[in-house]
Amino acid sequence: MNNYFIILASGQSKRFNSSKPKQFIKYKNKALFEHSLDKALKSKLFKKIIIVTNDKKQIKKKYSKDVLIIKGGKERSDSSLIALKFIKKYKPINVLIHDAARPNFTIKLLKNLINSLKKNKTSIPVISSKDSIKYKVKNQLFNLNRKNSYLTQTPQAFKFKDVYNLSIKQKSKIQDEATLFIENNSKLNFIKGEILNNKITFKEDLINPKTYFGIGFDIHRLVKNKKLYLGGIKIPYHSGLKGHSDGDVILHAIIDALLGAIRKKDIGTFFPDNKNKFKNIRSPKMLKPIIEILNNNNFYINNLDINLICEQPKVSKYRTKIINSLSNLLNLDKDLINLKGKTVEKLGLIGNEKAIACETIISLTQYD
Ligand code: ZN
């Protein structure tokens, strides 16, 4: 194992509208560059990891002695040359050069790159473009054949000797080391890159949808001569649930879970039970305005899990019907809804078939 990993974190982030250089902004709970560093450390593939930066003060954490922090240059190509010169004394065999702005590569990609260096002098991850590409020469536009076009990513892997020799001779600025090889008519070997290994370039690249959870619980007494409603449908049974409304414990627990996830208090705040206008209200009608709040605020439901707690009726008999009904009311795929039946060993009110309870948990995501 004579592999070295260079992380270039000295960019000026001109296209990234922020006071802090983007390599140091927080992304998924850590500084952007740390994602690359942590993966390189975890992979145990490297003798040394070199972070090249122009702002050492931003790196506050202490890392192991195999992580070296050095000062970069003005341009990307200057920084990578500085790093290559710096590691020369260790007599490296393989070197991987990586832009800190790509935090989402996998350790598997690192392994593939290094494996590929057993037979090749270079290994460059590439993907094909999803968009069609045009390019301009003087005033004429050309179509680039998508099949023959490659988007190059980093980390890019090289035999140290080759990339070093080309880099010290290079006079002009280059965007990446693959460019260096092309400009010098040296052979490049491509391997499959990763779609998710995208480069964080603009602030828009950082938009992270937020996920929230809500929990709901409800219980109602069973009384004779009342219709039983569960999950918005009528269930044949000798008793129904007593309440100001139709007593649908499933829908009430769902409403509370939804309100919990969007942080809007509880069902009692929306439907006070001392208000006559809500007397005998059907629960789907109570759910509707809550769904409207979700839609108006760009929330969507990821999944819903339900525990219906009762001795009778048996959930298994009505599961499909209840799930179909919930799927309609919530506008949610059936396979994102789970309904479990739970008895209580004949204990207490529920065990004596005097009440039915329900608990639910729901996950929501909010997008912009
Ligand atoms: Zn209720």
Coordinates of C-alpha atoms and ligand atoms in Angstrom, one line a residue:
M1 CA 0.0 0.0 0.0
N2 CA 1.9 3.0 -1.2
N3 CA -1.1 5.2 -2.0
Y4 CA -1.5 8.9 -1.2
F5 CA -4.6 11.0 -1.3
I6 CA -4.5 14.7 -2.1
I7 CA -7.6 16.8 -1.2
L8 CA -7.7 20.2 -2.9
A9 CA -9.5 22.6 -0.6
S10 CA -8.0 25.9 -1.6
G11 CA -10.5 27.0 -4.2
Q12 CA -11.9 30.5 -4.1
S13 CA -15.4 29.4 -4.8
K14 CA -16.1 32.3 -7.2
R15 CA -19.3 30.7 -8.5
F16 CA -20.4 30.0 -4.9
N17 CA -22.1 33.0 -3.4
S18 CA -21.0 32.8 0.2
S19 CA -18.6 34.7 2.5
K20 CA -17.0 31.4 3.6
P21 CA -15.1 29.3 1.0
K22 CA -17.4 26.5 0.2
Q23 CA -15.0 23.7 1.2
F24 CA -15.6 24.8 4.8
I25 CA -19.3 25.3 4.8
K26 CA -21.4 22.8 6.7
Y27 CA -22.8 20.0 4.6
K28 CA -24.7 17.1 6.1
N29 CA -23.4 18.1 9.6
K30 CA -19.7 18.4 8.7
A31 CA -17.4 20.7 6.8
L32 CA -17.6 19.9 3.1
F33 CA -14.0 18.8 2.9
E34 CA -14.3 16.5 5.9
H35 CA -16.6 14.1 3.9
S36 CA -13.7 13.3 1.6
L37 CA -11.2 13.2 4.4
D38 CA -13.4 10.8 6.5
K39 CA -13.9 8.4 3.6
A40 CA -10.2 8.4 2.8
L41 CA -9.4 7.6 6.4
K42 CA -12.1 5.0 6.7
S43 CA -11.0 3.2 3.5
K44 CA -7.5 2.6 5.1
L45 CA -6.1 2.7 1.6
F46 CA -3.7 5.6 2.1
K47 CA -0.4 6.1 3.8
K48 CA -0.9 9.8 4.0
I49 CA -3.8 12.2 3.2
I50 CA -2.8 15.7 2.3
I51 CA -5.2 18.6 2.6
V52 CA -4.2 21.6 0.6
T53 CA -5.8 24.8 1.8
N54 CA -5.2 28.6 1.9
D55 CA -7.1 29.0 5.1
K56 CA -5.6 26.6 7.7
K57 CA -7.5 28.4 10.5
Q58 CA -10.7 26.9 9.2
I59 CA -9.5 23.4 10.1
K60 CA -9.9 23.2 13.8
K61 CA -10.2 19.5 14.5
K62 CA -7.1 17.4 15.3
Y63 CA -6.7 14.5 12.9
S64 CA -4.3 11.5 13.0
K65 CA -0.7 12.1 12.2
D66 CA -1.2 10.7 8.7
V67 CA -3.3 13.7 7.8
L68 CA -1.1 16.6 6.7
I69 CA -2.4 20.1 6.1
I70 CA -0.3 22.2 3.7
K71 CA -0.8 25.7 2.1
G72 CA -2.0 25.8 -1.4
G73 CA -1.4 28.1 -4.4
K74 CA -3.3 30.6 -6.4
E75 CA -4.9 28.3 -8.8
R76 CA -6.1 24.7 -8.6
S77 CA -3.1 23.5 -10.7
D78 CA -0.7 25.4 -8.4
S79 CA -2.1 23.7 -5.4
S80 CA -2.0 20.2 -6.9
L81 CA 1.7 20.8 -8.0
I82 CA 2.6 22.0 -4.5
A83 CA 1.0 18.8 -3.0
L84 CA 2.8 16.5 -5.5
K85 CA 6.1 18.2 -4.7
F86 CA 5.4 17.9 -1.0
I87 CA 4.8 14.1 -1.1
K88 CA 7.7 13.3 -3.4
K89 CA 9.9 12.7 -0.4
Y90 CA 7.7 9.7 0.6
K91 CA 8.4 8.0 -2.7
P92 CA 4.8 7.4 -3.5
I93 CA 3.7 4.9 -6.1
N94 CA 0.1 5.9 -6.5
V95 CA -1.6 9.2 -5.9
L96 CA -5.2 10.2 -6.0
I97 CA -6.1 13.9 -6.5
H98 CA -9.5 15.0 -5.4
D99 CA -11.6 18.2 -5.3
A100 CA -13.0 18.8 -1.8
A101 CA -16.2 20.0 -3.5
R102 CA -17.1 16.4 -4.3
P103 CA -18.2 15.0 -1.0
N104 CA -20.4 12.2 -2.3
F105 CA -18.1 9.6 -3.8
T106 CA -18.0 6.1 -2.3
I107 CA -15.2 4.1 -0.8
K108 CA -15.9 1.6 -3.5
L109 CA -14.9 4.1 -6.1
L110 CA -11.6 4.6 -4.2
K111 CA -11.0 0.9 -4.3
N112 CA -11.9 0.6 -8.0
L113 CA -9.5 3.5 -8.9
I114 CA -6.6 1.9 -7.0
N115 CA -7.3 -1.6 -8.4
S116 CA -7.3 -0.1 -11.9
L117 CA -3.9 1.4 -11.3
K118 CA -2.5 -2.2 -11.1
K119 CA -2.8 -2.4 -14.9
N120 CA -3.0 1.3 -16.0
K121 CA -1.0 4.4 -15.4
T122 CA -4.1 6.5 -14.9
S123 CA -7.6 5.9 -13.8
I124 CA -10.3 8.6 -14.3
P125 CA -13.9 8.3 -13.2
V126 CA -16.3 9.4 -15.9
I127 CA -20.0 9.5 -16.4
S128 CA -22.0 10.3 -19.5
S129 CA -24.0 13.5 -19.7
K130 CA -27.7 13.5 -19.2
D131 CA -28.0 16.7 -21.2
S132 CA -27.1 17.2 -24.8
I133 CA -24.0 19.3 -25.2
K134 CA -23.3 22.0 -27.8
Y135 CA -20.0 23.8 -28.2
K136 CA -18.9 26.9 -29.9
V137 CA -15.8 27.5 -32.1
K138 CA -15.6 31.1 -33.1
N139 CA -19.2 31.8 -34.1
Q140 CA -20.2 28.3 -35.2
L141 CA -22.1 25.9 -32.9
F142 CA -21.4 22.1 -32.9
N143 CA -23.3 19.2 -31.4
L144 CA -21.3 16.9 -29.3
N145 CA -22.2 13.3 -29.7
R146 CA -23.4 12.3 -26.2
K147 CA -22.1 8.7 -26.7
N148 CA -18.6 9.9 -27.3
S149 CA -18.6 12.6 -24.5
Y150 CA -17.4 12.1 -21.0
L151 CA -17.9 14.1 -17.8
T152 CA -14.8 13.6 -15.7
Q153 CA -14.9 13.5 -12.0
T154 CA -12.5 13.3 -9.1
P155 CA -10.8 11.5 -7.4
Q156 CA -8.4 10.9 -10.3
A157 CA -5.8 8.3 -9.8
F158 CA -2.3 8.2 -11.2
K159 CA 1.1 6.6 -11.0
F160 CA 2.9 9.3 -9.0
K161 CA 5.9 9.4 -11.4
D162 CA 3.8 10.2 -14.5
V163 CA 1.5 12.9 -13.0
Y164 CA 4.5 14.5 -11.3
N165 CA 6.6 14.6 -14.4
L166 CA 3.8 16.2 -16.5
S167 CA 2.8 18.6 -13.7
I168 CA 6.2 20.2 -13.2
K169 CA 6.4 20.8 -17.0
Q170 CA 3.0 22.3 -17.2
K171 CA 3.0 26.0 -17.9
S172 CA -0.7 26.9 -18.3
K173 CA -3.6 26.5 -15.9
I174 CA -5.5 23.2 -16.1
Q175 CA -8.9 22.3 -14.7
D176 CA -7.9 18.8 -13.6
E177 CA -5.0 16.3 -14.1
A178 CA -6.9 14.4 -16.8
T179 CA -6.6 17.6 -18.9
L180 CA -2.8 17.5 -18.3
F181 CA -2.6 14.0 -19.8
I182 CA -4.7 14.9 -22.8
E183 CA -2.7 18.0 -23.5
N184 CA 0.4 15.9 -23.5
N185 CA -1.0 13.2 -25.7
S186 CA -0.6 10.7 -22.8
K187 CA -3.0 7.8 -22.5
L188 CA -6.0 8.1 -20.2
N189 CA -7.8 5.1 -18.7
F190 CA -11.5 5.7 -17.8
I191 CA -13.5 3.8 -15.2
K192 CA -17.2 4.2 -14.4
G193 CA -17.8 7.2 -12.2
E194 CA -20.7 7.8 -9.9
I195 CA -23.9 9.8 -10.7
L196 CA -24.1 11.0 -7.1
N197 CA -20.5 12.1 -7.1
N198 CA -21.5 15.6 -8.2
K199 CA -19.6 18.7 -7.6
I200 CA -21.0 21.3 -5.3
T201 CA -20.5 24.5 -7.3
F202 CA -23.5 26.7 -6.8
K203 CA -25.5 27.4 -3.6
E204 CA -28.4 25.6 -5.2
D205 CA -26.4 22.4 -5.1
L206 CA -26.8 22.4 -1.3
I207 CA -30.5 22.4 -1.0
N208 CA -31.3 19.6 1.3
P209 CA -34.9 18.6 1.8
K210 CA -35.8 18.4 5.5
T211 CA -37.5 15.4 7.0
Y212 CA -39.7 15.5 10.0
F213 CA -41.5 12.8 12.1
G214 CA -44.8 13.1 14.0
I215 CA -46.4 10.7 16.5
G216 CA -50.1 10.4 17.2
F217 CA -52.2 8.6 19.8
D218 CA -56.0 8.3 20.3
I219 CA -58.4 6.3 22.3
H220 CA -62.3 6.2 22.4
R221 CA -64.8 4.2 24.4
L222 CA -66.9 1.6 22.6
V223 CA -70.6 2.1 23.0
K224 CA -73.6 0.1 21.7
N225 CA -75.8 1.3 18.9
K226 CA -73.2 3.5 17.2
K227 CA -71.5 2.9 13.9
L228 CA -67.9 2.0 14.0
Y229 CA -65.5 4.0 11.7
L230 CA -61.9 3.1 11.4
G231 CA -59.5 4.7 8.9
G232 CA -62.4 6.6 7.2
I233 CA -64.6 3.5 6.5
K234 CA -67.5 1.8 8.3
I235 CA -66.6 -1.5 9.9
P236 CA -69.4 -4.0 10.7
Y237 CA -69.5 -4.3 14.5
H238 CA -72.0 -4.3 17.4
S239 CA -70.5 -1.1 18.9
G240 CA -69.1 2.1 17.7
L241 CA -66.7 4.7 19.2
K242 CA -68.0 7.4 21.4
G243 CA -66.9 10.9 20.7
H244 CA -67.7 14.4 19.7
S245 CA -67.0 13.3 16.1
D246 CA -67.4 9.8 14.7
G247 CA -64.6 8.7 17.0
D248 CA -62.3 7.3 14.2
V249 CA -59.2 6.6 16.3
I250 CA -57.1 5.9 13.3
L251 CA -57.8 9.2 11.5
H252 CA -57.5 11.1 14.8
A253 CA -54.1 9.6 15.5
I254 CA -53.0 10.3 11.9
I255 CA -54.1 14.0 12.2
D256 CA -52.1 14.4 15.4
A257 CA -49.0 12.8 13.9
L258 CA -49.3 15.1 10.9
L259 CA -49.7 18.1 13.1
G260 CA -46.8 16.9 15.2
A261 CA -44.5 16.6 12.1
I262 CA -45.4 20.1 10.9
R263 CA -45.2 21.5 14.4
K264 CA -48.8 22.8 14.6
K265 CA -49.9 21.7 18.0
D266 CA -52.8 19.1 18.1
I267 CA -56.2 18.0 16.8
G268 CA -57.9 19.7 19.8
T269 CA -56.6 23.1 18.7
F270 CA -58.0 22.7 15.2
F271 CA -61.3 21.0 16.3
P272 CA -62.3 22.1 19.8
D273 CA -64.8 19.5 21.1
N274 CA -66.9 22.3 22.8
K275 CA -67.8 23.7 19.3
N276 CA -71.1 22.6 18.1
K277 CA -70.1 22.9 14.4
F278 CA -67.8 19.9 14.9
K279 CA -70.5 17.7 16.5
N280 CA -70.8 14.3 14.8
I281 CA -68.3 15.5 12.2
R282 CA -66.9 12.7 10.0
S283 CA -63.2 12.4 10.5
P284 CA -62.2 12.5 6.8
K285 CA -63.6 16.1 6.9
M286 CA -61.2 16.8 9.7
L287 CA -58.3 15.4 7.8
K288 CA -58.9 17.4 4.7
P289 CA -57.8 20.9 5.9
I290 CA -54.7 19.3 7.4
I291 CA -53.8 17.8 4.0
E292 CA -54.3 21.2 2.5
I293 CA -51.8 22.7 4.9
L294 CA -49.3 20.0 3.9
N295 CA -49.8 20.7 0.2
N296 CA -49.6 24.5 0.6
N297 CA -46.3 24.2 2.4
N298 CA -44.7 21.6 0.1
F299 CA -44.7 18.7 2.5
Y300 CA -45.0 15.2 1.2
I301 CA -45.5 12.0 3.3
N302 CA -42.8 9.4 3.2
N303 CA -44.5 6.7 5.1
L304 CA -47.1 6.0 7.7
D305 CA -47.1 3.2 10.3
I306 CA -50.1 2.4 12.5
N307 CA -50.8 0.3 15.6
L308 CA -54.5 -0.4 16.1
I309 CA -54.9 -1.6 19.6
C310 CA -58.1 -3.6 20.2
E311 CA -59.3 -7.2 20.9
Q312 CA -62.1 -7.0 18.3
P313 CA -62.7 -6.5 15.4
K314 CA -59.8 -8.4 14.0
V315 CA -57.5 -6.1 12.0
S316 CA -56.5 -8.7 9.5
K317 CA -60.0 -8.9 8.2
Y318 CA -60.2 -5.2 7.3
R319 CA -56.6 -4.4 6.7
T320 CA -56.8 -4.1 2.9
K321 CA -59.9 -2.0 3.0
I322 CA -58.6 0.4 5.7
I323 CA -55.3 0.8 3.8
N324 CA -57.2 1.5 0.5
S325 CA -59.2 4.2 2.3
L326 CA -56.2 5.8 3.9
S327 CA -54.4 5.8 0.6
N328 CA -57.3 7.7 -0.9
L329 CA -57.7 10.2 1.9
L330 CA -53.9 10.9 2.2
N331 CA -53.2 10.6 -1.5
L332 CA -50.4 8.2 -0.5
D333 CA -49.3 5.0 -2.2
K334 CA -50.6 1.9 -0.5
D335 CA -47.2 0.4 -0.1
L336 CA -46.2 3.4 2.1
I337 CA -48.8 2.6 4.6
N338 CA -48.5 -0.2 7.2
L339 CA -51.3 -1.3 9.6
K340 CA -50.6 -3.5 12.6
G341 CA -53.1 -5.1 14.8
K342 CA -52.3 -5.4 18.5
T343 CA -54.3 -7.0 21.3
V344 CA -53.6 -6.3 25.0
E345 CA -53.9 -9.8 26.5
K346 CA -57.5 -9.0 27.7
L347 CA -56.2 -6.4 30.1
G348 CA -58.0 -3.2 31.1
L349 CA -60.6 -1.3 29.2
I350 CA -59.2 -2.3 25.8
G351 CA -58.9 -5.9 26.8
N352 CA -62.5 -5.9 27.9
E353 CA -63.6 -4.6 24.6
K354 CA -64.7 -1.3 26.1
A355 CA -62.3 0.9 24.1
I356 CA -60.1 1.0 21.0
A357 CA -56.8 2.9 20.8
C358 CA -54.5 3.7 18.0
E359 CA -51.0 5.0 17.7
T360 CA -49.3 6.2 14.5
I361 CA -46.0 7.6 13.3
I362 CA -45.5 9.5 10.1
S363 CA -42.5 10.8 8.3
L364 CA -42.8 14.0 6.1
T365 CA -40.3 15.8 3.9
Q366 CA -40.5 19.4 3.0
Y367 CA -39.1 20.6 -0.3
D368 CA -38.6 24.2 -1.4
Ligands
ZN1 ZN -60.4 10.9 18.8

